[in-house]
Amino acid sequence: GTQAFYKTPSLTTFTMPEGKVSFGSLCFFRSGLTRLVLKGNAEFDQVYGPLFRKTNLTEIDATASNLYKTDSNGNLVTKDGKTLVFALNNTSGELSISSEIETIAPSAFAGTAITSVTFGGKVAIGDYAFYNCPNLTKVTFADEPGTTIGKYAFTYQLESDTYDDEALAEGTSKLTEVVNLDKAVKVGDYAFSGTAIENDIVTADGAEYGEGVFFRANGIKKVSLGGDSTYGLGAFQRMLGLTTVELPDDGSVTLGTAAFAYDTSLVDINLGGMKEIAELAFLGCTKLTTADLSEAVTIGRYAFSDCTSLSRITMNKVQTIAEGAFGGNNVGGVAVRSMVLPATLKSIGQAAF
């Protein structure tokens, strides 16, 4: 289970039992683990979050395993060499992933001291695979479509049972550059949340992004969304540096609830082709001045609530304006003092303005 061997300094070697074994998040956190042994048909089944964080795992013995082996760096891989299962905790520096590797297993490099990672080919990256790598500055995906990225894969957040000097030194992400993210076809929940990415973000046509993917990634200033792409709850929420969002002219994107909520620097977004504005989509975007809703049919609950600088709104085809859509929630309503409501309008919710 979660933290099953938390702070057990006497535990230095763990031999996995036969059969499929599941591990909870931070199972060996701050234990004395230095050696992992796999024999026979012992197999990793489900790994729920970082497994070997804050341990000194420096040896994996798979000589008697029917399913795994170790590579030239001592890392655990499947017998066919296509899945990298776990890296040693002392893995550091620049990391290059061979094109022969098709899958990075969950938590494989979590907490390691790598400084960069370059992928030689498209790859399926598991949940938490590069979670809380304190020295990671750059990620380069292969220049070919097809990569998938799991939940919390590159997330960075202060994670400690004590706020000591070590924890505080690791408290800020160093990941500033992500290359070829537009080749990813699926990106899981919170995959890049809390990172320090500074480069512009471009997403692929048809890509699927989960919940909170860039939550609090405050260094990003511009994102360009691919056609027919989808984004989950709060995918771009609280990105305090984000100023510009580019959407396809035909508006062929699906935005989840609170997609850009509290992006307090956002000033420029073209919504002209969007037919539906999700609830809370731009809640608290206090610098947003213009909303071209000329193609919009539905405006969701509190979609532009607390957008106190919003002074120009265009609506031609709107049928439904939901509760609080342009009203004040915490700060106040929109700045516009007059607008023309189209003849298509059928429903106005409570406190819509």
XYZ file of C-alpha atoms in Angstrom:
353
model
C 0.000 0.000 0.000
C 0.901 3.691 0.097
C 4.115 4.316 2.106
C 4.095 0.668 3.196
C 7.807 0.731 4.101
C 8.048 4.435 4.942
C 11.129 5.273 7.024
C 12.318 1.712 7.534
C 16.118 2.167 7.502
C 16.717 -1.499 8.274
C 15.166 -2.515 4.946
C 18.078 -2.723 2.501
C 17.033 -5.567 0.183
C 13.559 -6.335 -1.131
C 12.852 -9.598 -2.957
C 9.607 -9.522 -4.910
C 7.290 -12.478 -4.324
C 6.174 -14.730 -7.166
C 3.308 -13.599 -9.378
C 1.898 -10.172 -10.117
C 2.588 -7.563 -7.427
C 1.039 -4.090 -7.058
C 2.655 -1.236 -5.118
C 1.147 1.885 -3.589
C 2.541 5.368 -4.055
C 5.791 6.115 -2.204
C 5.887 2.513 -1.018
C 9.586 2.631 -0.091
C 9.785 6.373 0.642
C 12.822 7.184 2.804
C 13.539 3.530 3.476
C 17.043 2.061 3.524
C 16.449 0.179 0.273
C 19.565 -0.286 -1.859
C 18.872 -3.591 -3.649
C 15.874 -5.035 -5.498
C 15.739 -8.742 -6.387
C 13.416 -10.365 -8.918
C 13.222 -14.126 -9.406
C 11.117 -16.502 -11.460
C 7.781 -15.011 -12.481
C 7.727 -12.097 -10.053
C 6.070 -9.318 -12.043
C 5.171 -5.656 -11.560
C 1.420 -5.311 -12.005
C 0.143 -1.888 -10.914
C 2.406 0.880 -9.598
C 0.398 3.707 -8.060
C 2.731 6.687 -8.051
C 6.453 7.075 -7.286
C 7.832 3.871 -5.829
C 11.510 4.370 -4.903
C 11.517 8.089 -4.026
C 14.192 9.090 -1.511
C 15.816 5.668 -1.424
C 19.352 4.693 -2.459
C 18.387 1.941 -4.865
C 21.684 1.220 -6.638
C 21.320 -2.443 -7.592
C 18.634 -4.456 -9.357
C 19.268 -8.194 -9.519
C 17.211 -9.878 -12.244
C 19.592 -12.730 -13.034
C 17.040 -15.337 -11.930
C 13.991 -13.602 -13.461
C 11.987 -15.156 -16.261
C 10.495 -11.797 -17.237
C 13.145 -9.119 -16.776
C 16.808 -8.345 -17.275
C 19.087 -5.372 -16.645
C 20.578 -3.209 -19.356
C 24.139 -1.904 -19.610
C 23.290 0.857 -17.114
C 21.851 -1.542 -14.555
C 18.265 -0.459 -15.244
C 15.449 -2.997 -15.250
C 13.943 -3.798 -18.673
C 11.684 -6.533 -19.996
C 13.298 -9.576 -21.590
C 12.434 -8.307 -25.079
C 14.117 -4.977 -24.309
C 11.071 -2.941 -25.353
C 9.958 -1.694 -21.933
C 12.150 0.206 -19.483
C 10.670 -0.711 -16.120
C 12.806 1.032 -13.489
C 15.990 3.068 -13.413
C 18.487 3.046 -10.585
C 18.046 5.985 -8.232
C 21.576 7.224 -8.905
C 20.763 7.755 -12.595
C 21.875 11.282 -13.495
C 22.973 13.619 -16.291
C 21.779 13.577 -19.898
C 19.527 10.640 -20.720
C 18.992 9.246 -24.219
C 16.184 6.727 -24.736
C 16.817 4.340 -27.642
C 14.212 4.028 -30.381
C 14.079 0.333 -29.454
C 12.326 1.295 -26.222
C 8.581 1.440 -26.872
C 7.345 1.927 -23.301
C 8.572 3.747 -20.211
C 6.840 2.072 -17.273
C 5.103 4.030 -14.477
C 7.510 5.793 -12.099
C 10.537 4.503 -14.032
C 12.716 7.613 -13.519
C 10.773 9.358 -10.746
C 13.031 11.435 -8.524
C 16.249 10.691 -10.397
C 18.885 13.367 -11.033
C 18.696 13.387 -14.819
C 19.211 16.802 -16.415
C 17.644 16.116 -19.826
C 15.885 13.321 -21.678
C 15.770 12.729 -25.436
C 13.534 10.089 -26.981
C 14.754 8.317 -30.114
C 11.299 7.259 -31.266
C 7.632 7.483 -30.399
C 7.012 6.030 -26.972
C 4.298 5.334 -24.407
C 5.317 7.109 -21.198
C 3.706 5.753 -18.036
C 2.158 7.616 -15.116
C 4.695 9.396 -12.872
C 7.531 8.225 -15.160
C 9.619 11.403 -14.663
C 7.807 12.801 -11.644
C 9.737 15.227 -9.437
C 13.096 14.985 -11.178
C 14.758 17.962 -9.462
C 17.467 18.618 -12.074
C 15.479 18.007 -15.254
C 15.713 21.037 -17.572
C 14.816 19.781 -21.054
C 12.620 17.091 -22.643
C 12.885 16.307 -26.362
C 10.289 14.023 -27.880
C 10.933 12.207 -31.146
C 10.038 14.100 -34.317
C 7.364 11.583 -35.283
C 3.706 11.381 -34.237
C 2.406 8.800 -31.815
C 3.902 9.503 -28.382
C 1.536 9.151 -25.409
C 2.231 10.664 -21.990
C 0.730 9.351 -18.757
C -0.697 11.117 -15.733
C 1.738 13.216 -13.688
C 4.525 12.056 -16.013
C 6.616 15.246 -15.685
C 4.775 16.898 -12.806
C 6.801 18.848 -10.307
C 5.573 19.660 -6.825
C 7.085 20.068 -3.387
C 6.777 16.630 -1.859
C 8.145 16.023 1.583
C 7.195 14.900 5.033
C 9.448 17.641 6.392
C 10.234 21.074 4.963
C 13.967 20.745 5.528
C 16.777 22.289 3.467
C 16.743 19.334 1.089
C 13.032 19.653 0.422
C 13.160 23.409 -0.063
C 16.116 23.126 -2.459
C 14.003 20.839 -4.631
C 10.908 22.983 -4.272
C 11.031 24.594 -7.715
C 10.966 22.901 -11.104
C 13.910 23.423 -13.452
C 12.116 22.043 -16.526
C 12.095 25.032 -18.884
C 12.032 23.493 -22.366
C 9.874 20.837 -24.043
C 10.562 20.046 -27.717
C 8.192 18.337 -30.200
C 5.225 18.143 -27.840
C 3.101 18.605 -30.964
C 3.938 14.973 -31.823
C 2.108 13.684 -28.743
C -1.353 12.275 -29.436
C -2.423 11.856 -25.810
C -1.283 13.663 -22.667
C -2.551 12.552 -19.256
C -3.827 14.483 -16.248
C -1.374 16.987 -14.725
C 1.453 15.704 -16.940
C 3.339 19.043 -16.887
C 1.737 20.774 -13.919
C 4.010 22.854 -11.737
C 6.828 22.885 -14.281
C 8.824 25.959 -15.357
C 8.354 25.529 -19.128
C 9.096 28.769 -20.990
C 8.716 27.851 -24.660
C 5.455 28.223 -26.600
C 3.203 25.174 -26.608
C 1.737 23.734 -29.821
C -0.622 20.760 -29.686
C -1.349 18.270 -32.466
C -4.519 18.000 -34.505
C -6.748 15.415 -32.877
C -4.701 15.319 -29.670
C -6.331 14.445 -26.355
C -5.190 16.349 -23.249
C -6.447 15.455 -19.790
C -7.202 17.374 -16.635
C -4.841 20.093 -15.390
C -2.070 19.219 -17.856
C -0.367 22.625 -17.515
C -1.829 23.645 -14.154
C 0.402 26.337 -12.620
C 2.962 26.102 -15.442
C 3.492 29.823 -15.077
C 6.352 30.336 -17.547
C 4.352 29.542 -20.688
C 3.205 32.657 -22.539
C 1.535 31.247 -25.648
C -0.343 28.075 -26.594
C -1.627 27.078 -30.036
C -4.279 24.357 -30.086
C -4.627 21.827 -32.893
C -7.884 21.187 -34.719
C -10.288 18.564 -33.351
C -8.281 18.401 -30.120
C -9.813 18.006 -26.655
C -8.828 19.358 -23.228
C -10.001 18.254 -19.794
C -10.978 20.086 -16.638
C -8.647 23.016 -15.952
C -6.120 21.935 -18.576
C -4.580 25.431 -18.675
C -5.799 26.709 -15.315
C -3.835 29.220 -13.221
C -1.065 29.700 -15.794
C -0.150 33.123 -14.548
C 2.193 33.985 -17.442
C -0.105 32.948 -20.290
C -0.990 35.928 -22.496
C -2.032 34.439 -25.860
C -4.078 31.445 -26.994
C -4.481 30.515 -30.668
C -7.398 28.308 -31.726
C -8.275 26.943 -35.179
C -10.379 29.395 -37.171
C -13.231 26.887 -37.302
C -13.219 26.529 -33.520
C -12.837 22.755 -33.737
C -11.582 22.217 -30.208
C -13.365 20.936 -27.128
C -12.528 22.781 -23.917
C -13.360 21.271 -20.540
C -14.707 23.071 -17.503
C -12.426 25.866 -16.224
C -9.984 25.292 -19.104
C -8.368 28.743 -18.740
C -9.716 29.780 -15.341
C -7.663 32.334 -13.419
C -5.158 32.925 -16.208
C -4.778 36.480 -15.023
C -2.389 37.595 -17.806
C -4.491 36.298 -20.704
C -5.334 39.154 -23.078
C -5.647 37.576 -26.528
C -7.747 34.604 -27.631
C -9.738 34.112 -30.826
C -13.045 32.466 -29.969
C -14.756 33.404 -33.228
C -15.274 29.818 -34.382
C -16.298 28.296 -31.035
C -19.886 27.059 -30.857
C -19.913 26.214 -27.171
C -18.085 27.919 -24.323
C -17.667 25.564 -21.375
C -18.654 26.540 -17.869
C -16.010 28.451 -15.900
C -13.843 28.441 -19.042
C -12.417 31.946 -18.500
C -13.400 32.569 -14.899
C -11.176 35.219 -13.351
C -9.250 36.135 -16.526
C -9.028 39.708 -15.358
C -7.032 41.095 -18.313
C -9.166 39.623 -21.090
C -10.699 42.553 -22.995
C -12.507 41.051 -26.000
C -14.733 38.004 -26.523
C -15.727 37.305 -30.127
C -18.614 34.875 -29.663
C -20.041 35.333 -33.138
C -20.500 31.588 -33.723
C -21.293 30.591 -30.153
C -24.654 28.940 -29.464
C -24.179 28.157 -25.760
C -22.271 30.061 -23.104
C -21.795 27.980 -19.966
C -22.177 28.791 -16.289
C -19.742 31.477 -15.077
C -17.807 31.183 -18.346
C -16.620 34.824 -18.171
C -17.379 35.572 -14.548
C -14.940 37.981 -12.891
C -13.473 39.025 -16.266
C -13.373 42.593 -15.060
C -11.604 44.027 -18.140
C -13.929 42.421 -20.689
C -15.318 45.450 -22.521
C -16.252 44.099 -25.949
C -18.527 41.098 -26.532
C -19.921 40.002 -29.892
C -22.812 37.528 -30.034
C -24.715 36.648 -33.231
C -26.148 33.142 -32.775
C -26.322 32.594 -29.032
C -29.342 30.641 -27.792
C -28.364 30.049 -24.150
C -26.519 32.250 -21.692
C -26.206 30.252 -18.486
C -26.142 31.308 -14.850
C -23.480 33.868 -13.998
C -21.927 33.694 -17.477
C -20.833 37.356 -17.475
C -21.522 38.167 -13.842
C -19.391 38.688 -10.784
C -18.399 35.776 -8.593
C -15.525 36.937 -6.374
C -14.247 40.104 -8.045
C -17.008 41.561 -10.193
C -18.777 41.386 -13.518
C -17.503 42.278 -16.967
C -16.547 45.844 -17.857
C -18.942 46.162 -20.805
C -21.886 48.410 -20.055
C -24.003 47.738 -23.141
C -24.364 44.907 -25.643
C -26.727 43.744 -28.349
C -28.419 40.434 -27.609
C -29.235 38.424 -30.756
C -32.750 37.408 -31.772
C -31.680 33.768 -31.478
C -31.458 34.033 -27.677
C -33.879 31.691 -25.889
C -32.602 31.445 -22.326
C -30.765 33.665 -19.843
C -29.699 32.162 -16.516
C -29.801 33.674 -13.061
C -27.337 36.540 -12.540
C -26.001 36.024 -16.062
C -24.840 39.641 -16.144
